[in-house]
Coordinates of C-alpha atoms in Angstrom, one line a residue:
M1104 CA -71.3 -29.1 22.4
S1105 CA -73.9 -29.8 25.1
K1106 CA -75.9 -33.0 25.2
V1107 CA -79.1 -31.1 24.3
T1108 CA -77.5 -29.4 21.3
A1109 CA -76.1 -32.7 20.1
Q1110 CA -79.6 -34.2 19.7
F1111 CA -80.5 -31.6 17.0
Q1112 CA -77.6 -32.2 14.7
K1113 CA -77.8 -33.9 11.3
D1114 CA -76.4 -37.1 12.8
G1115 CA -78.2 -36.8 16.1
V1116 CA -80.8 -39.0 17.7
L1117 CA -83.7 -37.0 16.4
A1118 CA -82.6 -37.2 12.8
Q1119 CA -82.1 -41.0 13.2
T1120 CA -85.5 -41.7 14.8
L1121 CA -87.9 -39.1 13.5
P1122 CA -88.8 -39.3 9.7
G1123 CA -88.1 -36.0 7.9
F1124 CA -86.4 -34.3 10.8
Q1125 CA -84.3 -31.3 9.7
P1126 CA -82.1 -29.2 12.1
R1127 CA -83.4 -25.6 12.6
D1128 CA -81.3 -22.8 14.0
A1129 CA -84.2 -21.2 15.9
Q1130 CA -85.2 -24.6 17.4
I1131 CA -81.7 -25.2 18.6
A1132 CA -81.4 -21.7 20.1
M1133 CA -84.6 -22.3 22.0
A1134 CA -83.6 -25.7 23.3
Q1135 CA -80.3 -24.2 24.5
A1136 CA -82.1 -21.4 26.3
V1137 CA -84.5 -23.9 28.0
E1138 CA -81.5 -26.0 29.0
R1139 CA -79.8 -23.0 30.6
A1140 CA -83.0 -22.0 32.5
M1141 CA -83.4 -25.5 33.9
L1142 CA -79.7 -25.6 35.0
K1143 CA -80.0 -22.2 36.7
R1144 CA -83.6 -22.7 37.9
S1145 CA -84.4 -19.3 36.3
Q1146 CA -87.3 -17.8 34.3
L1147 CA -87.4 -17.9 30.5
V1148 CA -90.0 -16.3 28.2
V1149 CA -89.9 -17.4 24.5
E1150 CA -91.9 -16.3 21.6
A1151 CA -91.4 -19.0 19.0
E1152 CA -93.3 -18.3 15.8
T1153 CA -95.0 -20.9 13.7
G1154 CA -92.5 -23.4 12.2
T1155 CA -89.9 -22.9 14.9
G1156 CA -90.6 -26.4 16.3
K1157 CA -91.0 -25.1 19.9
T1158 CA -92.6 -28.4 21.1
F1159 CA -89.4 -30.4 20.5
A1160 CA -87.3 -27.4 21.6
Y1161 CA -88.6 -27.7 25.1
L1162 CA -89.2 -31.4 25.2
V1163 CA -85.7 -32.5 24.4
P1164 CA -83.9 -30.6 27.3
T1165 CA -86.6 -31.7 29.7
L1166 CA -86.2 -35.3 28.7
V1167 CA -82.4 -35.3 28.6
Q1168 CA -81.9 -33.8 32.1
Q1169 CA -82.5 -35.9 35.2
K1170 CA -85.2 -33.6 36.6
K1171 CA -88.9 -33.8 37.3
V1172 CA -90.9 -31.6 34.9
I1173 CA -94.4 -30.4 34.5
I1174 CA -95.6 -29.5 31.0
S1175 CA -98.8 -27.4 31.0
T1176 CA -100.7 -26.8 27.8
G1177 CA -103.5 -24.3 26.9
T1178 CA -106.3 -26.8 26.4
K1179 CA -107.2 -30.5 27.0
A1180 CA -107.0 -31.1 23.3
L1181 CA -103.4 -29.9 23.1
Q1182 CA -102.6 -31.8 26.3
E1183 CA -103.7 -35.0 24.7
Q1184 CA -101.9 -34.2 21.5
L1185 CA -98.7 -33.7 23.3
Y1186 CA -99.1 -36.8 25.4
H1187 CA -100.3 -39.2 22.7
R1188 CA -98.5 -37.8 19.6
D1189 CA -95.5 -35.7 20.3
L1190 CA -94.0 -37.3 23.4
P1191 CA -94.0 -41.1 22.8
A1192 CA -91.4 -41.2 20.0
L1193 CA -89.2 -38.6 21.5
R1194 CA -89.2 -40.2 24.9
D1195 CA -88.4 -43.6 23.3
A1196 CA -85.5 -42.1 21.5
L1197 CA -84.0 -40.0 24.3
A1198 CA -85.1 -41.3 27.7
P1199 CA -87.0 -44.6 27.5
Q1200 CA -86.5 -45.1 31.2
K1201 CA -88.5 -42.0 32.1
Q1202 CA -92.1 -42.3 33.2
V1203 CA -94.6 -39.9 31.7
A1204 CA -98.1 -39.3 33.1
L1205 CA -101.2 -37.4 31.8
L1206 CA -103.2 -35.7 34.5
K1207 CA -106.5 -33.9 34.0
G1208 CA -108.9 -32.1 36.4
R1209 CA -111.2 -34.2 38.5
A1210 CA -114.3 -33.5 36.3
N1211 CA -112.6 -35.6 33.6
Y1212 CA -112.7 -38.8 35.7
L1213 CA -115.6 -41.1 36.5
C1214 CA -116.6 -40.9 40.1
L1215 CA -117.8 -44.3 41.2
H1216 CA -119.5 -43.0 44.3
R1217 CA -121.6 -40.5 42.5
M1218 CA -122.4 -43.0 39.7
N1219 CA -123.7 -45.4 42.4
Q1220 CA -125.6 -42.5 44.0
A1221 CA -127.2 -41.7 40.6
F1222 CA -128.4 -45.3 40.2
N1223 CA -130.0 -45.1 43.7
Q1224 CA -132.1 -42.1 42.5
A1225 CA -132.5 -43.3 38.9
G1226 CA -136.3 -43.1 39.3
E1227 CA -136.0 -39.4 39.9
L1228 CA -134.2 -38.8 36.6
A1229 CA -135.7 -38.1 33.2
R1230 CA -135.8 -41.0 30.7
D1231 CA -133.0 -39.8 28.5
L1232 CA -130.7 -39.4 31.6
Q1233 CA -131.6 -42.9 32.7
Q1234 CA -130.5 -44.3 29.3
Q1235 CA -127.3 -42.3 29.5
L1236 CA -126.7 -43.6 33.0
V1237 CA -127.0 -47.2 31.7
E1238 CA -124.4 -46.3 28.9
V1239 CA -122.0 -44.9 31.6
R1240 CA -122.3 -48.0 33.8
Q1241 CA -121.6 -50.3 30.9
W1242 CA -118.6 -48.2 29.9
A1243 CA -117.4 -48.2 33.6
Q1244 CA -117.0 -52.0 33.4
R1245 CA -114.6 -51.7 30.5
T1246 CA -112.5 -48.6 31.3
T1247 CA -109.1 -48.9 32.9
D1248 CA -108.5 -45.2 33.7
G1249 CA -112.0 -43.7 34.1
D1250 CA -111.2 -40.9 31.6
I1251 CA -114.6 -39.5 30.5
G1252 CA -112.9 -38.2 27.4
T1253 CA -112.6 -41.8 26.1
M1254 CA -116.3 -42.6 26.5
N1255 CA -117.3 -42.4 22.9
V1256 CA -120.8 -43.7 23.4
L1257 CA -122.0 -40.3 24.6
P1258 CA -121.5 -36.7 23.4
E1259 CA -118.9 -34.6 25.2
D1260 CA -121.6 -32.4 26.8
A1261 CA -124.0 -35.3 27.8
A1262 CA -126.4 -34.2 30.5
I1263 CA -125.5 -37.2 32.7
I1264 CA -121.8 -36.2 33.1
P1265 CA -122.3 -33.9 36.2
F1266 CA -124.1 -36.8 37.9
V1267 CA -121.2 -39.2 37.5
T1268 CA -118.2 -36.9 38.1
S1269 CA -117.1 -35.0 41.2
T1270 CA -116.1 -31.4 41.9
V1271 CA -113.9 -30.0 44.6
D1272 CA -117.2 -29.1 46.5
N1273 CA -118.8 -32.6 46.5
C1274 CA -115.8 -34.9 46.6
L1275 CA -115.6 -36.9 49.9
G1276 CA -111.9 -37.4 49.7
R1277 CA -110.5 -40.1 52.0
D1278 CA -114.0 -40.6 53.5
C1279 CA -115.4 -41.8 50.2
P1280 CA -116.3 -45.5 50.3
D1281 CA -114.8 -45.9 46.8
Y1282 CA -111.6 -44.1 47.6
D1283 CA -109.3 -47.1 47.0
A1284 CA -110.9 -47.6 43.5
C1285 CA -111.0 -43.9 42.7
Y1286 CA -109.7 -43.2 39.2
L1287 CA -108.6 -39.6 40.1
V1288 CA -106.6 -40.9 43.1
K1289 CA -104.9 -43.4 40.8
A1290 CA -104.2 -40.7 38.2
R1291 CA -102.6 -38.5 40.9
Q1292 CA -100.5 -41.4 42.1
R1293 CA -99.2 -42.0 38.6
A1294 CA -98.3 -38.3 38.4
L1295 CA -96.4 -38.5 41.7
D1296 CA -94.4 -41.5 40.4
A1297 CA -93.7 -40.0 37.0
D1298 CA -90.7 -38.0 35.8
M1299 CA -92.8 -35.8 33.5
V1300 CA -96.4 -34.8 34.0
V1301 CA -98.6 -33.3 31.3
V1302 CA -101.4 -31.0 32.6
N1303 CA -103.3 -28.0 31.4
H1304 CA -103.3 -24.4 32.6
H1305 CA -106.7 -24.6 34.2
L1306 CA -105.7 -27.6 36.3
F1307 CA -102.4 -26.0 37.3
F1308 CA -104.0 -22.7 38.5
A1309 CA -107.0 -24.5 40.1
D1310 CA -104.6 -26.4 42.2
M1311 CA -102.3 -23.4 42.9
A1312 CA -105.3 -21.3 44.0
L1313 CA -106.5 -24.1 46.4
R1314 CA -103.2 -24.4 48.2
N1315 CA -101.8 -20.9 47.7
V1316 CA -98.3 -22.0 48.7
G1317 CA -96.5 -24.9 47.0
F1318 CA -98.2 -27.3 44.7
G1319 CA -101.4 -28.9 46.0
E1320 CA -102.2 -32.5 45.9
L1321 CA -103.0 -32.6 42.2
I1322 CA -99.7 -31.5 40.9
P1323 CA -96.6 -33.0 42.4
Q1324 CA -93.5 -31.0 43.3
A1325 CA -91.1 -30.6 40.3
D1326 CA -87.8 -29.1 39.3
A1327 CA -89.2 -27.2 36.3
I1328 CA -92.4 -26.3 34.7
V1329 CA -93.0 -25.4 31.0
F1330 CA -96.1 -23.5 29.9
D1331 CA -97.0 -24.0 26.2
E1332 CA -99.6 -21.5 24.8
A1333 CA -98.5 -19.3 27.6
H1334 CA -100.3 -16.2 26.2
Q1335 CA -103.4 -17.5 27.9
L1336 CA -102.0 -17.5 31.4
P1337 CA -102.8 -13.9 32.6
D1338 CA -106.6 -14.3 32.0
I1339 CA -106.7 -17.9 33.4
A1340 CA -104.7 -16.9 36.5
S1341 CA -107.1 -14.0 37.1
Q1342 CA -110.0 -16.4 37.0
Y1343 CA -108.5 -18.8 39.6
F1344 CA -107.3 -16.0 42.0
G1345 CA -110.8 -14.7 42.1
E1346 CA -114.1 -16.0 43.5
S1347 CA -117.4 -17.0 41.9
V1348 CA -120.7 -18.5 42.9
S1349 CA -123.2 -19.8 40.3
S1350 CA -126.8 -20.6 40.8
R1351 CA -125.9 -24.0 39.3
Q1352 CA -123.6 -24.7 42.2
L1353 CA -126.3 -23.8 44.7
Q1354 CA -128.9 -25.9 42.8
E1355 CA -126.6 -28.9 42.8
L1356 CA -126.1 -28.6 46.5
A1357 CA -129.9 -28.4 47.1
H1358 CA -130.6 -31.4 44.9
E1359 CA -127.9 -33.5 46.6
I1360 CA -129.3 -32.7 50.0
K1361 CA -132.8 -33.7 48.8
L1362 CA -131.3 -36.9 47.6
I1363 CA -129.7 -37.6 51.0
Y1364 CA -133.2 -37.1 52.5
L1365 CA -134.8 -39.4 50.0
T1366 CA -132.3 -42.2 50.2
E1367 CA -130.5 -42.0 53.6
L1368 CA -132.2 -39.8 56.2
K1369 CA -135.9 -40.1 55.5
D1370 CA -136.9 -39.0 58.9
L1371 CA -135.3 -35.5 58.4
R1372 CA -138.2 -33.8 56.5
Q1373 CA -136.6 -30.4 57.2
L1374 CA -133.8 -31.2 54.8
E1375 CA -136.2 -31.5 51.9
I1376 CA -138.1 -28.3 53.0
A1377 CA -134.9 -26.2 53.3
A1378 CA -133.5 -27.5 50.0
S1379 CA -136.8 -26.9 48.2
K1380 CA -137.0 -23.3 49.5
L1381 CA -133.5 -22.6 48.2
L1382 CA -134.4 -24.0 44.8
V1383 CA -137.5 -21.8 44.5
S1384 CA -135.5 -18.7 45.4
L1385 CA -132.8 -19.6 42.8
Q1386 CA -135.5 -19.7 40.1
D1387 CA -136.6 -16.2 41.1
W1388 CA -133.0 -15.1 41.3
R1389 CA -132.5 -15.6 37.5
L1390 CA -135.6 -13.5 36.8
V1391 CA -134.1 -10.3 38.3
F1392 CA -131.5 -10.3 35.4
P1393 CA -132.3 -9.4 31.8
R1394 CA -133.9 -12.3 29.9
D1395 CA -131.2 -12.7 27.2
P1396 CA -127.8 -14.2 28.3
M1397 CA -125.3 -11.5 29.0
R1398 CA -122.3 -10.3 31.0
G1399 CA -122.3 -7.1 33.0
N1400 CA -120.9 -5.0 35.8
W1401 CA -122.1 -6.4 39.1
R1402 CA -121.5 -3.3 41.1
P1403 CA -124.4 -1.2 39.7
M1404 CA -126.6 -4.3 39.4
A1405 CA -126.1 -5.2 43.0
Q1406 CA -127.4 -1.7 44.0
R1407 CA -130.9 -2.3 42.5
E1408 CA -133.5 -2.8 45.1
E1409 CA -135.1 -6.0 43.6
V1410 CA -131.6 -7.5 43.1
A1411 CA -130.4 -6.7 46.6
Q1412 CA -133.6 -8.1 48.1
M1413 CA -133.4 -11.4 46.2
A1414 CA -129.6 -11.7 47.0
A1415 CA -130.5 -11.3 50.7
L1416 CA -133.2 -13.9 50.5
I1417 CA -130.9 -16.4 49.0
A1418 CA -128.4 -15.8 51.8
Q1419 CA -131.3 -16.4 54.3
Q1420 CA -132.2 -19.7 52.6
L1421 CA -128.6 -20.8 52.6
E1422 CA -128.3 -20.0 56.3
F1423 CA -131.5 -22.0 57.0
L1424 CA -130.2 -25.0 54.9
R1425 CA -126.8 -24.8 56.7
D1426 CA -128.5 -24.8 60.2
V1427 CA -130.7 -27.8 59.3
C1428 CA -127.6 -29.7 58.1
K1429 CA -125.7 -28.7 61.2
A1430 CA -128.4 -30.2 63.4
A1431 CA -127.9 -33.6 61.8
L1432 CA -124.0 -33.6 61.7
G1433 CA -122.5 -37.0 62.2
R1434 CA -125.5 -39.0 60.8
H1435 CA -124.1 -39.4 57.3
Q1436 CA -120.8 -38.5 55.7
D1437 CA -122.5 -37.1 52.5
L1438 CA -124.5 -34.7 54.7
D1439 CA -121.4 -33.7 56.7
Q1440 CA -119.7 -32.8 53.5
A1441 CA -122.8 -30.9 52.2
Y1442 CA -122.8 -28.9 55.4
T1443 CA -119.2 -27.8 54.8
R1444 CA -120.1 -26.8 51.2
C1445 CA -123.0 -24.9 52.4
Q1446 CA -120.8 -22.9 54.8
Q1447 CA -118.3 -22.2 52.1
L1448 CA -120.8 -21.1 49.5
L1449 CA -122.6 -18.9 52.0
A1450 CA -119.3 -17.1 52.9
K1451 CA -118.5 -16.6 49.2
W1452 CA -122.1 -15.4 48.5
K1453 CA -121.8 -12.7 51.2
Q1454 CA -118.4 -11.7 50.0
L1455 CA -119.7 -11.2 46.5
Q1456 CA -122.3 -8.7 47.8
E1457 CA -119.6 -6.5 49.2
V1458 CA -118.9 -4.7 45.9
N1459 CA -117.2 -1.5 47.3
R1460 CA -113.8 -3.2 47.7
T1461 CA -111.1 -2.0 45.4
G1462 CA -108.6 -4.0 43.3
Y1463 CA -111.3 -6.3 41.9
S1464 CA -113.7 -6.5 39.0
F1465 CA -117.1 -7.5 40.2
W1466 CA -119.2 -8.9 37.3
F1467 CA -122.0 -11.3 36.5
E1468 CA -122.8 -13.5 33.6
T1469 CA -126.1 -15.3 32.7
T1470 CA -127.2 -18.2 30.6
T1471 CA -130.8 -19.0 29.7
R1472 CA -131.3 -20.6 33.2
Q1473 CA -128.3 -19.7 35.3
A1474 CA -126.6 -16.6 36.8
T1475 CA -123.0 -16.5 38.1
L1476 CA -121.4 -13.8 40.2
H1477 CA -117.6 -13.2 39.9
Q1478 CA -114.9 -11.3 41.8
T1479 CA -111.7 -11.1 39.7
P1480 CA -108.5 -9.4 40.8
L1481 CA -107.3 -6.7 38.4
S1482 CA -103.7 -7.9 38.7
V1483 CA -102.1 -11.2 39.6
A1484 CA -98.5 -9.9 39.2
E1485 CA -97.6 -9.7 42.8
K1486 CA -99.1 -13.1 43.9
F1487 CA -97.9 -15.1 40.9
G1488 CA -94.6 -13.3 40.6
D1489 CA -93.8 -14.0 44.3
Y1490 CA -94.8 -17.6 43.9
V1491 CA -92.5 -18.1 40.9
R1492 CA -89.5 -16.4 42.7
D1493 CA -90.0 -18.4 45.9
S1494 CA -90.5 -21.8 44.3
G1495 CA -86.9 -22.6 43.5
M1496 CA -87.9 -24.1 40.2
A1497 CA -87.1 -23.3 36.5
W1498 CA -90.1 -21.6 34.7
V1499 CA -90.4 -21.6 30.9
F1500 CA -93.2 -19.7 29.2
T1501 CA -93.6 -20.1 25.4
S1502 CA -96.1 -19.3 22.7
A1503 CA -96.2 -18.2 19.1
T1504 CA -97.7 -14.9 20.3
L1505 CA -96.2 -13.2 23.4
A1506 CA -94.5 -10.1 22.2
V1507 CA -96.1 -6.8 21.0
G1508 CA -93.7 -5.5 18.4
E1509 CA -90.5 -6.7 20.0
S1510 CA -91.5 -6.0 23.6
F1511 CA -92.5 -8.7 26.1
H1512 CA -93.6 -6.2 28.8
H1513 CA -97.3 -6.7 28.3
F1514 CA -96.9 -10.4 29.2
T1515 CA -94.2 -10.3 31.8
D1516 CA -95.7 -7.3 33.7
Q1517 CA -99.1 -9.1 34.0
L1518 CA -97.5 -12.1 35.7
G1519 CA -94.8 -10.3 37.7
L1520 CA -91.9 -12.0 35.7
Y1521 CA -89.6 -9.1 36.2
E1522 CA -86.4 -11.3 36.3
A1523 CA -87.2 -13.4 33.2
T1524 CA -84.8 -13.8 30.3
T1525 CA -86.7 -13.2 27.0
L1526 CA -86.1 -14.6 23.6
C1527 CA -87.9 -13.9 20.3
L1528 CA -87.5 -16.5 17.5
A1529 CA -88.7 -15.7 14.0
S1530 CA -90.5 -18.3 11.8
P1531 CA -88.3 -20.1 9.2
F1532 CA -91.1 -19.9 6.7
N1533 CA -90.7 -17.6 3.6
F1534 CA -93.9 -15.6 4.1
A1535 CA -92.9 -13.1 1.4
E1536 CA -93.3 -15.9 -1.2
Q1537 CA -95.8 -18.1 0.6
A1538 CA -98.5 -15.6 1.6
M1539 CA -100.2 -12.3 0.9
L1540 CA -102.0 -9.9 3.3
C1541 CA -104.9 -7.9 1.9
V1542 CA -106.7 -5.1 3.6
P1543 CA -109.5 -4.4 1.0
R1544 CA -110.4 -0.9 0.0
Y1545 CA -114.0 0.4 -0.1
L1546 CA -115.4 -1.8 2.7
P1547 CA -117.9 -0.2 5.1
Q1548 CA -116.8 0.7 8.7
P1549 CA -116.7 -2.5 10.9
H1550 CA -119.7 -1.2 12.9
E1551 CA -121.9 -0.2 10.0
A1552 CA -124.9 -2.3 9.1
E1553 CA -123.8 -2.6 5.5
M1554 CA -120.7 -4.6 6.7
T1555 CA -122.6 -7.9 6.9
Q1556 CA -123.6 -7.9 3.3
A1557 CA -120.2 -6.7 2.2
L1558 CA -118.5 -9.5 4.1
V1559 CA -120.9 -12.1 2.5
D1560 CA -120.0 -10.7 -0.9
L1561 CA -116.3 -10.8 -0.2
V1562 CA -116.4 -14.4 1.0
E1563 CA -118.4 -15.4 -2.0
D1564 CA -115.6 -13.9 -4.2
V1565 CA -112.9 -15.6 -2.2
V1566 CA -114.6 -19.0 -2.5
T1567 CA -115.1 -18.6 -6.3
H1568 CA -111.3 -18.0 -6.7
N1569 CA -110.2 -20.4 -4.0
R1570 CA -111.5 -23.4 -6.0
H1571 CA -108.9 -25.9 -4.9
G1572 CA -108.6 -24.9 -1.2
G1573 CA -110.4 -24.2 2.0
T1574 CA -111.3 -20.9 3.7
F1575 CA -111.6 -19.9 7.3
V1576 CA -113.8 -16.9 8.2
L1577 CA -113.0 -15.8 11.7
F1578 CA -115.4 -13.5 13.6
T1579 CA -115.1 -11.4 16.7
S1580 CA -118.8 -11.9 17.6
H1581 CA -121.3 -14.8 17.4
R1582 CA -124.0 -12.4 16.2
M1583 CA -122.1 -11.5 13.0
L1584 CA -121.2 -15.2 12.5
Q1585 CA -124.8 -16.2 12.5
Q1586 CA -125.9 -13.4 10.2
V1587 CA -123.2 -14.3 7.7
A1588 CA -123.9 -18.0 8.0
T1589 CA -127.5 -17.5 7.2
L1590 CA -126.8 -15.4 4.1
L1591 CA -123.8 -17.4 2.9
A1592 CA -125.7 -20.8 2.9
E1593 CA -127.8 -19.5 0.0
R1594 CA -124.8 -18.2 -2.0
I1595 CA -122.2 -20.9 -2.1
E1596 CA -122.0 -24.5 -3.3
Q1597 CA -118.9 -25.5 -1.3
P1598 CA -119.4 -27.3 2.0
L1599 CA -120.2 -24.8 4.8
F1600 CA -119.2 -25.6 8.4
V1601 CA -120.5 -23.3 11.2
Q1602 CA -119.3 -23.3 14.8
G1603 CA -121.9 -24.6 17.1
T1604 CA -123.5 -27.1 14.7
S1605 CA -121.1 -29.8 15.8
S1606 CA -118.0 -30.3 18.1
K1607 CA -114.9 -28.4 17.2
R1608 CA -113.0 -31.6 16.6
D1609 CA -115.6 -32.9 14.2
L1610 CA -115.9 -29.6 12.3
L1611 CA -112.2 -29.5 11.7
E1612 CA -112.0 -33.1 10.6
E1613 CA -114.9 -32.6 8.2
F1614 CA -113.5 -29.3 6.9
T1615 CA -110.0 -30.8 6.3
A1616 CA -111.5 -33.8 4.6
A1617 CA -113.6 -31.6 2.3
G1618 CA -110.5 -29.9 0.9
N1619 CA -112.5 -26.8 -0.3
G1620 CA -114.8 -26.1 2.6
V1621 CA -115.7 -22.8 4.3
L1622 CA -115.6 -22.7 8.1
L1623 CA -117.1 -19.9 10.1
G1624 CA -115.8 -19.6 13.7
T1625 CA -115.3 -17.3 16.6
S1626 CA -112.6 -17.1 19.4
S1627 CA -112.0 -20.9 19.8
F1628 CA -110.9 -21.2 16.2
W1629 CA -108.5 -18.2 16.3
E1630 CA -105.9 -20.4 18.1
G1631 CA -104.9 -24.0 18.7
V1632 CA -106.1 -25.0 15.1
D1633 CA -103.6 -26.7 12.8
V1634 CA -104.9 -27.3 9.2
R1635 CA -102.1 -27.8 6.7
G1636 CA -101.9 -27.8 3.0
A1637 CA -104.5 -26.8 0.5
A1638 CA -107.3 -27.6 2.9
L1639 CA -106.8 -24.1 4.3
R1640 CA -105.6 -21.5 1.8
C1641 CA -107.4 -18.4 2.9
V1642 CA -108.2 -16.8 6.3
V1643 CA -110.7 -14.0 6.4
I1644 CA -110.9 -11.9 9.6
D1645 CA -114.0 -9.7 9.9
K1646 CA -112.4 -6.9 12.0
L1647 CA -109.6 -6.2 14.5
P1648 CA -110.2 -8.3 17.6
F1649 CA -110.5 -5.5 20.2
A1650 CA -112.3 -6.8 23.3
S1651 CA -115.9 -5.6 23.7
P1652 CA -115.9 -2.3 25.6
D1653 CA -118.6 -3.6 27.9
E1654 CA -116.6 -6.6 29.0
P1655 CA -116.6 -6.2 32.8
L1656 CA -113.0 -7.2 33.5
L1657 CA -111.8 -4.9 30.7
Q1658 CA -113.9 -2.0 32.0
A1659 CA -112.3 -2.5 35.5
R1660 CA -108.8 -2.7 34.1
V1661 CA -109.4 0.5 32.0
E1662 CA -110.7 2.3 35.0
D1663 CA -107.7 1.1 37.0
C1664 CA -105.3 2.5 34.3
R1665 CA -107.0 5.8 34.4
L1666 CA -106.7 6.0 38.2
R1667 CA -103.0 5.3 37.8
G1668 CA -102.6 7.9 35.1
V1669 CA -101.8 5.3 32.4
D1670 CA -103.3 5.2 28.9
P1671 CA -105.6 2.2 29.0
F1672 CA -105.8 1.8 25.3
A1673 CA -102.0 1.5 24.9
Q1674 CA -101.6 -0.5 28.2
V1675 CA -104.5 -3.0 27.9
Q1676 CA -106.7 -2.9 24.8
L1677 CA -104.1 -2.6 22.1
P1678 CA -101.7 -5.3 23.3
Q1679 CA -104.6 -7.8 23.8
A1680 CA -105.9 -7.1 20.3
I1681 CA -102.5 -7.5 18.7
I1682 CA -101.8 -10.8 20.3
A1683 CA -105.3 -12.0 19.2
L1684 CA -104.8 -10.9 15.6
K1685 CA -101.4 -12.7 15.6
Q1686 CA -103.2 -15.9 16.7
G1687 CA -105.8 -15.6 14.0
A1688 CA -103.3 -14.9 11.3
G1689 CA -101.2 -17.8 12.5
R1690 CA -103.8 -20.3 11.2
L1691 CA -102.8 -19.6 7.6
I1692 CA -99.2 -20.8 7.1
R1693 CA -98.6 -24.0 9.2
D1694 CA -95.9 -25.7 7.0
A1695 CA -93.0 -24.8 4.7
S1696 CA -95.0 -25.7 1.7
D1697 CA -98.3 -23.9 2.6
Q1698 CA -99.5 -21.0 0.6
G1699 CA -102.4 -18.6 1.0
V1700 CA -104.0 -15.2 1.6
L1701 CA -104.9 -13.4 4.8
I1702 CA -107.7 -10.9 4.4
V1703 CA -108.4 -8.5 7.2
C1704 CA -111.7 -6.6 6.6
D1705 CA -110.9 -3.6 8.8
H1706 CA -109.2 -0.6 7.2
R1707 CA -108.2 0.7 10.6
L1708 CA -105.2 -1.5 10.1
V1709 CA -103.9 1.0 7.6
T1710 CA -105.7 4.3 8.4
K1711 CA -105.2 4.5 12.2
P1712 CA -101.8 5.4 13.8
Y1713 CA -101.9 2.1 15.9
G1714 CA -102.3 0.1 12.7
G1715 CA -98.5 0.1 12.2
V1716 CA -98.1 -1.7 15.5
F1717 CA -100.4 -4.4 14.3
L1718 CA -98.7 -4.7 11.0
S1719 CA -95.2 -4.9 12.5
S1720 CA -96.4 -7.8 14.7
L1721 CA -97.6 -9.9 11.7
P1722 CA -95.3 -12.0 9.5
A1723 CA -93.7 -10.2 6.5
M1724 CA -96.2 -11.3 3.8
Q1725 CA -96.7 -9.5 0.5
R1726 CA -99.3 -6.7 1.1
T1727 CA -102.0 -5.3 -1.1
R1728 CA -105.1 -3.2 -0.7
D1729 CA -106.6 -4.5 -4.0
L1730 CA -108.8 -7.4 -3.4
T1731 CA -108.5 -8.4 -7.0
V1732 CA -104.7 -8.9 -6.6
A1733 CA -105.3 -11.2 -3.6
L1734 CA -108.0 -13.2 -5.5
Q1735 CA -105.6 -13.6 -8.4
F1736 CA -102.9 -14.9 -6.0
L1737 CA -105.4 -17.4 -4.7
A1738 CA -106.6 -18.5 -8.1
Q1739 CA -103.1 -19.3 -9.4
L1740 CA -102.3 -21.6 -6.5
E1741 CA -101.8 -25.1 -7.8
K1742 CA -104.5 -27.8 -7.5
P1743 CA -103.3 -30.4 -4.9
E1744 CA -102.3 -33.7 -6.3

């Protein structure tokens, strides 16, 4: 028996130190597979369904072996949960001598230099920003790690945050006067010294994209890396292997150069003139796009005369600003750094106007005030796959949703993991007794106008019967969510929680505390949400989560499939939707004692040929098309003690 396997036995260390621990065959199988991958420095892909205990299954072998390991999670919330909740007790039991570090992206750490800069220009800030800046400075005197996430005195999206944090673009690095006191530098050093580093996918790929070979400065060299929530990786990798320029980036550059003029180089009036011209052009730039926020294909948009003219004008203004900065090089380090950024942004801007290149999706997205141009590669398989093979490390990819049916090809082919060992581990939960799947008859087509009212009526029925439990209603669009929220508020007495009215964390805490609440959410609530017990007894999904056909990256991938003679629906659209539905369905049963009903309001699940692939990917629940049967199942569930 290996050292790893021994930890999971009834008399093992885990059973002795963790209350309620019970050995699970699937968990042991996964831990053994991770152990083999680490010893062989090979690739492993594991789908471990809910209840398998995958977190302990990869943590135990990484702690037991004398290797340096990076654990990467899907979100910052999961990253903190792993570091603060799951790891401490396990490390104390198995490897108390090991050092563990938490490392976030630079935007999560207070930048002392930029905070001091902000105070120098406080008179230029709005009154509310001035007050927030005072709060930040008071907090800065108390913090030991500079982690903005622990600053509870301000909301997560406080407007002052960009003024007191740095980006790759504006960080001065070793030239910074506050370098020795820099919280990010200290966090990096702790990561270098640690045996295990907990990061998130965005940080990992941002660093990888910057250096292209080997790990960059942020993430230290390791013997193994484990990706939890790995189903997110293909899309995140595509983002970081692409290029983008936002009007916000250009505005921040212009404002910082104006600040340098106002505070440091008051004799260089040309700095202020050049920066102001760029700011005016950027305001006009947003006006060439439709008024409402949207995403779209940049190729045809770039061909429009008024768009092309404005893009050319911004390039001219950037060149003018660059030339003015160049003439003053050496006079101040912040200006020298701004000149470098100006050069880089100008090069990217010009590159993004060359939309006839193949192998990329060119797209834009707008908010009320900003516009961003993107160039995203259609495939990262070659680049990422080569990186994995050449690294000499062990690579473990795990999630509750990686396979389509029993095949992993959709995931492994996207990342070039052609040599990976795959493992599919079923949930130990008894879904046939614990849960029921209902696809109601007589509902309108998902796209029909009558569907909104039908969905409101259905949710009202669900809430009436689900008296002692909570209900999730998951949507594929914000528009439908808002329509249902407006109508539902007048129809139910139970507490109603709507995405966007508060932070995700607060909504979930309040929903769980209510016990019989109704929560309406879109994509961010389909995954990474763990509500156990009676607080969540019903999950309603409005329709199958196919990506919007006008999504630019999807359009580009569909076109690429057609050019290669491959069916884009089977190759791209269907697998993505199946994985998304598995994620949404996975919110329902989170514990061996959970019970509940999953209602999918889309009869394509049973009327279309591809519906069988969806159904075979879902847990083996009881099934019915009679909503009354599902409501009776809900009504008979016991009231929690």
